[in-house]
Amino acid sequence: METVEMNSVSLKHPRSEDDVANADEIKRQKILEKSKTGNDSGQSIETVTEPPEDMKNEMIPNEESEEQEEEELEDSDEDGDPESFADMMKHGLTESDVGITKFVSSHKGFSGILKERYSDFVVHEIGKDGRVSHLDDFSVPVDDEVNFEDPSEETFTVLSDEDKQRLEELQLFKNKETSVAIEVVEDTKEKRTVIHQAVKSLFPGLETKTEDRDGKKYIIAYHAAGKKALANPRKHSWPKSRGSYCHFVLYKENKDTMDAINVLSKFLRVKPNIFSYMGTKDKRAITVQEIAVLRITAQRLAHLNKCLMNFKLGNFSYKNHPLKLGELQGNHFTVVLRNITGTDDQIEQAMHSLREIGFINYYGMQRFGTTAVPTYQIGRAILQNNWNEVMDLILKPRPGAEKGYLVKCREEWAKTKDPAAALKKLPVKRCVEGQLLRGLLKYGMKNIISAFGIIPRNNRLMYIHSYQSYVWNNMVSKRIEEYGLRAVPGDLILKGATAVHIEEGDVDNYTIHDVVMPLPGFDVIYPKHKIGEAYKEMLVADNLDINNMRHKIRDYSLSGAYRKIIIRPQNVSWEVVAYDDPKIPLFTTDLDKLEGKPLPVLPTDGKFRALKMEFSLPPSTYATMAIREVLKMDTSIKNQTQLNTTWLR
């Protein structure tokens, strides 16, 4: 097996027609230019950039208009410059910048279009029991016990928007009122029951009673147990025979997992931290995964199917445990590459190689950010304990364009170094820049460590994990360049959870698929050959001690780990199909099947050809790296945007 150097082949990532149809409120423009670049098969490919993150296909809330406006402000480019993202990407990263330089297959690359429609990329979660998550059932489980947590359909419409606002403020102790009175206009026992039920189910922690006032009936909502009721609002009404967690399958389109959780929590009026899941999923895709939520009934969750776009919830069940990150066995991918140009032989060679050899287990480009300041640089500064550099990298002006308010904020910071003044230029405070500025305002410029600590922990750790990934990518490229696709003495393999070196006499017992490489950190060992020395040299160049990766701040101490250098996907299958219309789907989704939508009839001799592939991957591996191996392409956004200055908004 031979290794092949990387050639620069771009992949078309346009914004699709189905995106546009659901985003009338979003600014957009048509593509004005297309460029072509050659690949190593001598063919050309049209290239269009992936649209910026602010071009989101939003869910449309029925009752959350103010919150939706806030979200739109956060995700919009204030200045509306149609070339800003392309300009920014000219200063972004290429694969070679983060150590992604090798291929393991020998076939010639060919062109194709990934994610022309987000529905061309479908991810199904694989649970720890090996079961693939599917959305195939909207029914709600029936309990032996009936309680106020199971609202009728009328519950969701009986209260006015004004009533809901007052009740929410009461529930959260946001005003001085001790109760809220709701007049019963149609005074019947049934109507009063529905209002009681609505208040208790939509606003956990509140109790209700009926009162006569001046000859009129009122439902009075109040806190039964003060703030204790808010701390554990559903304890009093949840049946003991029912599991505390409602597990459900979430089907989502063009939204990442945390955004989806935030939307669900807003509609349910609960905190996002009562949701749990096993892994985060791609944004620009259709994804299906399991979610668990504490003491919210299946009936309340099922109602959201009528309120939200691009979400569907189903396969409800009650269990006694939440979900934990990392518990999943992996993900199953269904990917369509449109307008492929490879010959049948090239496609067969590429797919056979993917199935038999696999691909280099690089960390994908999304691990390193999209702007001129890569996340690994910030991670390196944290590990170096260089906090002025951390602050500077996050806040200083960056080459290229960004969202207008970020540009103004950075300019103000560069001019004044005044966190209050810079913060005033920032209408969105929840971004990393806003959080750091708030921290500097609170703790002062001489306490950057505490100011940085205001940023959520997962975001802070993302930076140092990005640095680990950067080192690993570079080292695995050196390992393959030096020793090829075979196990050699001094390589590392895992025996259980322990890494051991391959000895000279045992090398024939192992293949490249057994070999692992360390992520730098404490309590790991390194290969006993040239690559072990290369690790040390790389960290020395970064002013880090490979033998002492413990940080004085515990959170930033790098615990090491091991990662396989070659991944061989499981359940690999593929077919080539013909089509004429690029807007039609080429396979049915879970939702299509539930709604009884037939698969369009495809022509046998269509103008275009598409490669439909399926494969399963373990956690923490990147499908884009598998697709990169098939097409022999550079997956960086910079590589695409260098060829175009406009894209579909």
XYZ file of C-alpha atoms in Angstrom:
649
model
C 0.000 0.000 0.000
C 1.376 3.378 -0.932
C 0.864 6.866 0.370
C -0.025 9.697 -1.935
C 0.719 13.393 -1.503
C -2.270 15.723 -1.329
C -3.390 17.683 -4.361
C -5.558 20.761 -4.084
C -9.036 19.804 -5.240
C -11.996 21.908 -4.245
C -15.457 20.803 -3.329
C -18.607 22.699 -4.163
C -20.637 23.705 -1.126
C -23.496 25.875 -2.378
C -26.470 26.999 -0.424
C -29.297 24.845 -1.725
C -32.779 25.695 -2.972
C -34.383 24.012 0.022
C -32.378 26.262 2.354
C -33.593 29.378 0.581
C -37.221 28.317 0.581
C -37.269 28.216 4.384
C -35.336 31.440 4.985
C -37.318 34.267 3.398
C -36.229 36.660 6.090
C -32.538 36.109 5.385
C -30.617 38.259 2.928
C -29.425 36.385 -0.102
C -27.862 36.872 -3.451
C -27.428 34.699 -6.502
C -24.062 33.396 -7.500
C -22.427 35.821 -9.868
C -19.303 33.909 -10.721
C -18.052 30.365 -10.917
C -14.438 29.299 -11.156
C -12.793 26.035 -12.024
C -9.757 24.257 -10.722
C -8.048 21.091 -11.911
C -7.699 17.905 -9.850
C -5.281 15.070 -10.134
C -7.485 13.204 -12.609
C -7.205 16.056 -15.080
C -10.866 17.047 -14.653
C -12.363 20.309 -13.473
C -14.828 21.158 -10.764
C -17.088 24.142 -10.185
C -16.502 25.615 -6.790
C -18.816 27.641 -4.583
C -18.150 28.482 -0.977
C -19.955 27.120 2.019
C -22.137 29.991 3.269
C -21.220 31.666 6.522
C -22.663 30.477 9.814
C -24.891 33.531 10.070
C -26.953 32.327 7.100
C -29.021 29.967 9.204
C -32.237 28.234 8.259
C -34.007 29.259 11.414
C -36.861 27.628 13.252
C -39.879 29.922 13.361
C -41.307 30.163 16.903
C -45.001 30.904 17.276
C -44.758 32.664 20.602
C -41.135 33.698 21.038
C -40.884 36.652 18.653
C -38.683 38.797 20.910
C -36.313 35.924 21.603
C -36.223 35.110 17.909
C -35.288 38.702 17.092
C -32.432 38.462 19.580
C -31.219 35.256 17.917
C -31.410 36.843 14.488
C -29.369 39.795 15.726
C -26.755 37.437 17.079
C -26.510 35.486 13.845
C -26.703 38.311 11.332
C -23.994 40.352 9.682
C -24.804 43.860 10.761
C -23.213 45.436 7.727
C -24.593 42.935 5.222
C -21.425 42.948 3.111
C -21.896 40.108 0.609
C -18.157 39.596 0.224
C -17.188 39.677 3.900
C -17.122 35.938 4.451
C -15.133 35.259 1.291
C -12.666 38.001 2.257
C -12.304 36.532 5.726
C -11.666 33.064 4.336
C -8.778 34.316 2.214
C -6.972 34.569 5.529
C -8.299 31.265 6.850
C -6.674 27.864 7.124
C -5.889 25.211 4.566
C -5.520 21.559 5.440
C -1.727 21.757 5.256
C -1.805 24.541 7.891
C -3.107 22.009 10.432
C -1.001 19.039 9.386
C -3.419 17.325 6.986
C -1.154 16.430 4.080
C -1.328 12.706 3.253
C -3.597 10.195 1.530
C -3.393 6.426 1.892
C -5.121 5.313 -1.311
C -3.570 5.117 -4.769
C -6.580 5.912 -6.986
C -6.835 9.156 -8.939
C -9.100 11.770 -7.422
C -12.306 12.905 -9.051
C -14.680 15.788 -8.458
C -18.053 15.845 -6.766
C -20.363 18.168 -4.871
C -20.761 17.591 -1.143
C -23.784 19.066 0.636
C -25.272 20.756 -2.411
C -28.381 20.272 -0.297
C -27.996 19.764 3.432
C -30.284 16.759 2.992
C -27.437 15.118 1.037
C -25.660 14.523 4.361
C -27.584 12.410 6.884
C -26.266 11.222 10.243
C -27.878 8.542 12.415
C -26.478 8.031 15.910
C -25.397 4.543 16.966
C -26.104 3.904 20.653
C -23.830 2.006 23.020
C -25.945 -1.095 22.406
C -25.169 -0.887 18.678
C -28.694 0.191 17.762
C -28.990 2.881 15.079
C -31.365 5.694 16.109
C -34.280 6.234 13.738
C -37.336 8.454 13.949
C -40.190 6.095 13.120
C -42.863 6.634 15.772
C -44.725 9.782 16.861
C -46.963 8.059 19.434
C -46.912 9.093 23.094
C -46.595 6.377 25.786
C -49.612 6.003 28.042
C -49.136 6.073 31.822
C -51.230 4.276 34.398
C -51.323 7.524 36.339
C -52.787 10.800 35.071
C -51.443 14.098 36.402
C -51.219 17.756 35.565
C -48.023 17.174 33.585
C -50.109 15.613 30.782
C -51.880 18.601 29.215
C -54.671 18.485 26.678
C -54.311 20.169 23.308
C -56.373 23.127 24.540
C -53.785 23.735 27.275
C -51.414 25.352 24.830
C -53.885 27.927 23.535
C -56.077 28.804 26.528
C -53.629 31.367 27.963
C -52.984 34.673 26.224
C -49.477 35.865 25.448
C -49.855 38.495 28.173
C -50.912 35.837 30.695
C -47.893 33.710 29.775
C -45.532 36.645 30.159
C -46.877 37.502 33.629
C -46.801 33.868 34.724
C -43.248 33.389 33.533
C -42.109 36.472 35.456
C -43.924 35.183 38.525
C -42.339 31.748 38.193
C -38.837 33.218 37.930
C -39.405 35.761 40.745
C -38.752 38.587 38.279
C -41.335 40.954 39.757
C -42.791 41.919 43.112
C -46.113 40.173 42.536
C -46.927 37.258 44.812
C -49.670 35.974 42.503
C -51.212 36.401 39.057
C -54.981 36.546 38.532
C -56.471 35.233 35.277
C -60.138 36.036 34.653
C -62.291 33.096 33.553
C -64.329 34.617 30.720
C -66.381 31.504 29.974
C -67.120 30.341 33.496
C -67.573 26.603 33.310
C -65.923 23.904 35.374
C -64.349 22.494 32.232
C -62.859 25.869 31.273
C -61.491 26.414 34.769
C -59.933 22.934 34.746
C -58.159 23.631 31.472
C -56.725 26.909 32.819
C -55.563 25.194 36.019
C -53.955 22.489 33.920
C -52.323 24.992 31.548
C -50.691 26.982 34.343
C -49.361 23.912 36.144
C -48.037 22.190 33.056
C -46.511 25.210 31.315
C -45.153 26.871 34.477
C -43.770 24.213 36.850
C -43.470 25.479 40.401
C -46.749 27.427 40.365
C -49.929 26.298 42.087
C -53.467 27.541 41.346
C -56.769 28.150 43.105
C -60.148 29.583 42.100
C -61.440 32.806 43.675
C -64.579 34.958 43.337
C -63.851 38.665 42.964
C -66.626 41.189 42.415
C -68.880 38.503 41.015
C -66.253 37.201 38.587
C -64.286 33.974 38.677
C -60.470 34.159 38.634
C -57.751 31.545 38.574
C -55.033 32.672 40.973
C -51.497 31.420 40.291
C -48.945 31.553 43.115
C -45.783 29.929 44.453
C -46.713 27.115 46.799
C -43.277 26.745 48.396
C -41.362 29.883 47.495
C -38.060 29.395 45.713
C -37.875 25.748 46.757
C -40.668 25.020 44.284
C -38.636 26.581 41.503
C -35.544 24.595 42.452
C -37.375 21.298 41.972
C -40.611 22.346 40.262
C -41.886 18.994 39.047
C -41.267 16.925 42.176
C -44.773 17.315 43.498
C -46.569 16.167 40.361
C -44.406 13.501 38.700
C -45.750 9.938 39.095
C -43.476 7.671 41.127
C -44.023 4.784 38.719
C -42.647 6.787 35.782
C -38.948 7.093 34.993
C -37.629 10.579 35.723
C -36.227 11.075 32.221
C -38.112 11.196 28.978
C -35.905 9.836 26.206
C -36.750 10.761 22.645
C -35.290 10.762 19.153
C -34.564 14.225 17.760
C -34.645 14.630 13.981
C -33.220 18.002 12.989
C -32.298 19.780 9.794
C -29.561 22.387 9.345
C -29.080 23.089 13.061
C -26.395 21.968 15.457
C -27.228 20.084 18.633
C -26.721 22.921 21.125
C -28.796 25.341 19.036
C -31.540 22.718 18.933
C -31.437 22.232 22.719
C -31.645 26.001 23.242
C -34.716 26.235 21.012
C -36.433 23.336 22.793
C -35.670 24.823 26.213
C -37.140 28.188 25.213
C -40.396 26.660 24.059
C -40.663 24.489 27.159
C -39.566 27.369 29.424
C -36.890 25.295 31.122
C -33.121 25.531 31.426
C -31.028 23.816 28.740
C -29.051 21.876 31.339
C -31.952 19.493 32.013
C -31.314 17.992 28.567
C -28.604 15.387 28.013
C -27.237 13.647 24.929
C -24.411 11.335 23.867
C -22.800 13.475 21.177
C -23.107 16.688 19.181
C -24.073 16.455 15.521
C -23.314 18.429 12.366
C -25.191 21.615 11.580
C -25.398 21.485 7.796
C -26.998 18.050 7.658
C -30.040 16.025 8.623
C -29.216 14.291 11.891
C -31.037 11.787 14.081
C -29.973 11.306 17.694
C -31.278 10.374 21.124
C -31.946 13.068 23.727
C -33.050 12.761 27.352
C -34.800 15.454 29.383
C -35.576 15.557 33.099
C -39.268 15.416 34.049
C -40.831 16.771 30.892
C -43.604 14.560 29.563
C -43.709 13.013 26.140
C -46.982 14.819 25.516
C -45.426 18.247 26.043
C -42.509 17.289 23.828
C -44.780 15.906 21.114
C -46.653 19.208 20.985
C -43.469 20.900 19.786
C -43.854 19.041 16.492
C -46.655 21.487 15.716
C -44.677 24.578 16.722
C -41.219 24.151 15.236
C -39.781 24.006 11.764
C -36.910 21.668 10.937
C -37.344 19.613 14.112
C -39.298 16.437 14.768
C -39.451 14.556 18.064
C -40.588 10.967 18.481
C -39.865 7.460 19.781
C -40.653 8.573 23.332
C -39.937 6.431 26.396
C -39.460 6.987 30.122
C -36.247 5.839 31.795
C -34.488 6.340 35.114
C -31.223 7.685 33.743
C -29.973 10.616 31.638
C -27.571 10.269 28.700
C -23.842 10.907 28.952
C -21.452 12.406 26.435
C -19.350 9.733 24.795
C -21.708 6.833 25.513
C -22.481 6.383 21.834
C -20.848 3.660 19.738
C -20.559 5.948 16.719
C -22.569 7.370 13.822
C -23.921 5.999 10.560
C -23.594 8.348 7.575
C -25.566 8.503 4.351
C -23.816 10.892 1.980
C -24.602 11.939 -1.578
C -21.821 13.396 -3.732
C -23.509 15.049 -6.702
C -22.249 15.685 -10.211
C -19.351 13.268 -9.888
C -16.885 13.071 -12.750
C -14.955 9.910 -11.895
C -15.110 6.875 -14.146
C -16.761 3.711 -12.864
C -13.297 2.232 -12.321
C -12.123 5.263 -10.314
C -15.217 5.132 -8.122
C -14.852 1.395 -7.533
C -11.166 1.780 -6.645
C -11.880 4.672 -4.299
C -14.697 2.922 -2.468
C -12.914 -0.435 -2.248
C -9.909 1.374 -0.780
C -12.136 3.143 1.757
C -13.648 -0.182 2.794
C -10.435 -2.227 2.860
C -7.757 0.308 3.919
C -9.749 3.221 5.358
C -8.514 6.784 5.802
C -6.124 8.751 7.965
C -7.889 9.599 11.195
C -7.140 13.321 11.014
C -9.020 15.856 13.076
C -11.177 17.712 10.541
C -10.993 21.408 9.715
C -13.926 22.333 11.969
C -11.648 21.546 14.929
C -9.511 24.603 14.207
C -11.968 27.444 13.541
C -12.599 29.374 10.339
C -10.916 32.741 10.878
C -7.393 34.082 10.564
C -6.706 33.206 14.229
C -6.834 29.408 14.545
C -8.151 27.999 17.805
C -4.964 25.967 18.313
C -2.920 29.195 18.630
C -5.085 30.288 21.556
C -4.766 26.816 23.064
C -0.972 26.984 22.780
C -0.917 30.380 24.543
C -3.045 28.943 27.386
C -0.658 26.021 27.814
C 2.287 28.462 27.778
C 0.545 30.430 30.534
C 0.813 33.486 28.296
C -2.439 35.196 29.227
C -1.739 38.500 27.516
C -1.325 36.536 24.290
C -4.616 34.691 24.932
C -6.422 38.005 25.392
C -4.738 39.501 22.340
C -5.501 36.560 20.055
C -9.195 36.613 20.988
C -9.738 40.376 20.853
C -7.267 41.899 18.398
C -8.326 42.918 14.852
C -8.032 40.089 12.357
C -7.113 40.194 8.676
C -10.078 39.881 6.366
C -13.669 40.700 7.174
C -15.909 39.559 9.997
C -19.398 40.376 11.133
C -19.647 44.139 11.269
C -20.129 44.427 14.997
C -17.087 42.222 15.666
C -14.919 44.417 13.424
C -16.028 47.537 15.319
C -15.508 45.865 18.680
C -11.968 44.771 17.753
C -11.113 48.213 16.384
C -12.288 49.834 19.604
C -10.254 47.378 21.662
C -7.106 48.011 19.611
C -7.577 51.765 19.991
C -8.495 52.036 23.679
C -7.868 48.685 25.428
C -11.053 49.640 27.317
C -13.331 46.595 27.841
C -16.372 48.785 28.557
C -15.927 50.782 25.348
C -15.332 47.652 23.264
C -18.342 45.949 24.837
C -20.562 48.867 23.817
C -19.705 48.136 20.182
C -20.909 44.566 20.612
C -24.706 44.076 20.446
C -24.253 40.336 21.026
C -22.747 39.613 24.425
C -22.894 35.803 24.351
C -19.999 35.380 21.918
C -16.531 34.542 23.272
C -15.338 38.109 22.697
C -18.261 39.502 24.681
C -17.761 37.048 27.521
C -14.063 37.857 27.794
C -14.729 41.605 27.758
C -17.320 41.200 30.517
C -14.738 39.258 32.501
C -12.128 41.974 32.026
C -14.677 44.571 33.109
C -15.436 42.553 36.236
C -11.937 41.430 37.262
C -9.702 44.057 35.687
C -6.912 43.933 33.147
C -4.444 42.507 35.673
C -6.550 39.391 36.266
C -6.944 37.951 32.780
C -7.085 34.381 34.128
C -10.287 35.092 36.078
C -11.704 37.119 33.188
C -11.068 34.240 30.793
C -12.756 31.914 33.287
C -16.124 33.594 32.583
C -16.149 31.838 29.206
C -18.009 28.503 29.574
C -15.678 25.652 30.483
C -16.311 23.597 27.351
C -15.406 26.596 25.173
C -12.202 27.182 27.119
C -11.154 23.544 26.871
C -11.908 23.598 23.142
C -8.809 25.737 22.641
C -6.358 23.364 24.288
C -7.975 20.342 22.662
C -7.517 22.126 19.340
C -3.798 22.402 20.084
C -3.647 18.684 20.895
C -5.379 17.967 17.586
C -2.939 20.215 15.726
C 0.044 18.355 17.147
C -1.555 14.978 16.439
C -2.338 15.805 12.804
C 1.234 16.914 12.173
C 2.706 13.874 13.895
C 0.523 11.325 12.106
C 1.504 12.868 8.747
C 5.179 12.474 9.737
C 4.562 8.903 10.887
C 3.001 7.899 7.561
C 5.653 9.730 5.575
C 8.432 8.027 7.512
C 7.114 4.462 7.810
C 4.191 4.090 5.405
C 1.164 1.882 5.985
C 2.710 -0.876 8.061
C 3.312 -1.484 11.723
C 6.954 -1.025 12.720
C 8.959 -1.654 15.880
C 8.514 1.198 18.329
C 4.897 1.905 17.263
C 2.202 1.941 19.926
C -0.791 -0.384 20.226
C -3.519 -0.526 22.839
C -3.944 -3.522 25.119
C -7.107 -2.709 26.949
C -6.678 0.868 28.089
C -2.886 0.627 28.209
C -0.537 1.572 25.379
C 2.514 -0.636 24.769
C 5.317 -0.586 22.221
C 5.571 -3.126 19.415
C 8.765 -5.097 19.839
C 10.917 -6.248 16.944
C 9.831 -9.873 17.214
C 6.099 -9.074 17.405
C 5.772 -6.696 14.473
C 4.283 -9.352 12.154
C 1.361 -9.801 14.549
C 0.036 -6.306 13.913
C -1.170 -4.140 11.027
C -1.425 -0.408 10.538
C -5.022 -0.610 11.795
C -3.742 -1.577 15.263
C -1.349 1.371 15.603
C -2.222 4.370 17.780
C -0.535 7.727 18.311
C -0.676 9.790 21.519
C -2.359 13.122 22.027
C 0.249 15.066 24.013
C -0.426 15.220 27.729
C 0.675 13.810 31.045
C 0.801 10.056 31.687
C 1.203 9.083 28.008
C 4.106 7.370 26.285
C 5.460 8.189 22.854
C 6.660 5.982 19.972
C 10.174 4.566 20.294
C 11.310 5.732 16.896
C 11.782 8.994 14.987
C 8.212 10.162 15.636
C 8.715 10.092 19.401
C 11.547 12.572 18.947
C 9.440 14.627 16.530
C 6.797 15.119 19.256
C 9.436 16.506 21.603
C 10.896 18.790 18.946
C 7.486 20.218 18.058
C 6.614 20.994 21.678
C 10.062 22.446 22.381
C 9.549 24.784 19.408
C 6.288 25.845 21.072
C 8.038 26.468 24.420
C 6.300 23.516 26.059
C 7.746 20.643 28.047
C 6.433 17.312 26.774
C 7.331 15.703 30.114
C 5.373 18.234 32.148
C 1.965 18.992 30.674
C 0.377 19.781 34.020
C -0.825 23.371 34.244
C -0.993 25.398 37.445
C -4.707 25.745 36.693
C -6.081 22.235 36.859
C -8.590 22.686 34.031
C -5.783 23.397 31.590
C -3.636 20.399 32.478
C -3.514 18.236 29.369
C -4.442 14.655 30.088
C -3.135 12.509 27.280
C -4.995 9.941 25.213
C -4.432 7.650 22.239
C -6.015 7.679 18.814
C -5.898 5.175 15.970
C -4.005 6.513 12.994
C -6.072 4.702 10.343
C -9.831 4.178 10.577
C -11.549 1.542 8.494
C -15.262 2.392 8.215
C -17.826 -0.326 8.849
C -20.987 -1.147 6.874
C -19.601 0.506 3.732
C -21.898 0.439 0.699
C -22.313 2.612 -2.371
C -24.148 3.063 -5.630
C -24.013 5.466 -8.543
C -27.339 6.996 -9.588
C -28.327 9.281 -12.459
C -30.468 12.412 -12.121
C -31.478 15.524 -14.053
C -32.752 17.942 -11.385
C -30.183 18.948 -8.722
C -33.017 20.011 -6.401
C -34.626 16.588 -6.005
C -33.668 14.283 -3.125
C -31.880 11.085 -4.062
C -33.036 9.026 -1.082
C -35.786 9.125 1.547
C -35.198 10.341 5.107
C -36.855 9.039 8.278
C -39.337 11.913 8.088
C -40.107 11.201 4.429
C -40.935 7.619 5.352
C -43.154 8.662 8.268
C -45.005 11.084 6.011
C -45.286 8.517 3.244
C -43.315 10.512 0.686
C -42.203 8.353 -2.251
C -38.689 8.519 -3.632
C -38.686 10.424 -6.935
C -38.316 8.251 -9.994
C -34.803 8.766 -11.313
C -33.873 8.565 -14.983
C -31.519 5.823 -16.116
C -29.665 8.223 -18.407
C -29.786 11.532 -16.504
C -27.507 14.495 -17.209
C -25.704 14.075 -13.898
C -24.324 11.217 -11.858
C -24.202 11.020 -8.064
C -22.321 8.727 -5.716
C -24.448 7.662 -2.769
C -22.325 6.140 -0.020
C -23.083 4.768 3.432
C -20.654 3.949 6.224
C -20.383 3.814 10.004
C -17.643 5.520 12.026
C -16.654 5.398 15.702
C -16.935 8.535 17.870
C -14.456 11.397 17.396
C -13.784 10.600 13.752
C -14.653 12.900 10.894
C -16.767 11.842 7.918
C -15.263 14.718 5.918
C -11.875 13.024 6.254
C -13.322 9.801 4.797
C -14.865 11.752 1.903
C -11.576 13.593 1.414
C -9.876 10.224 0.892
C -12.442 9.204 -1.735
C -12.267 12.433 -3.754
C -8.660 13.464 -3.028
C -9.624 17.006 -2.092
C -8.719 19.817 0.287
C -11.750 20.245 2.560
C -10.792 23.689 3.863
C -13.201 26.553 3.281
C -10.249 28.741 2.304
C -9.518 26.484 -0.650
C -13.062 27.029 -1.903
C -13.362 30.745 -1.238
C -10.065 31.570 -2.928
C -11.761 30.605 -6.167
C -14.907 32.684 -5.653
C -15.679 36.017 -4.058
C -19.431 35.578 -4.064
C -21.779 32.864 -2.898
C -25.437 32.186 -2.489
C -26.854 34.017 0.529
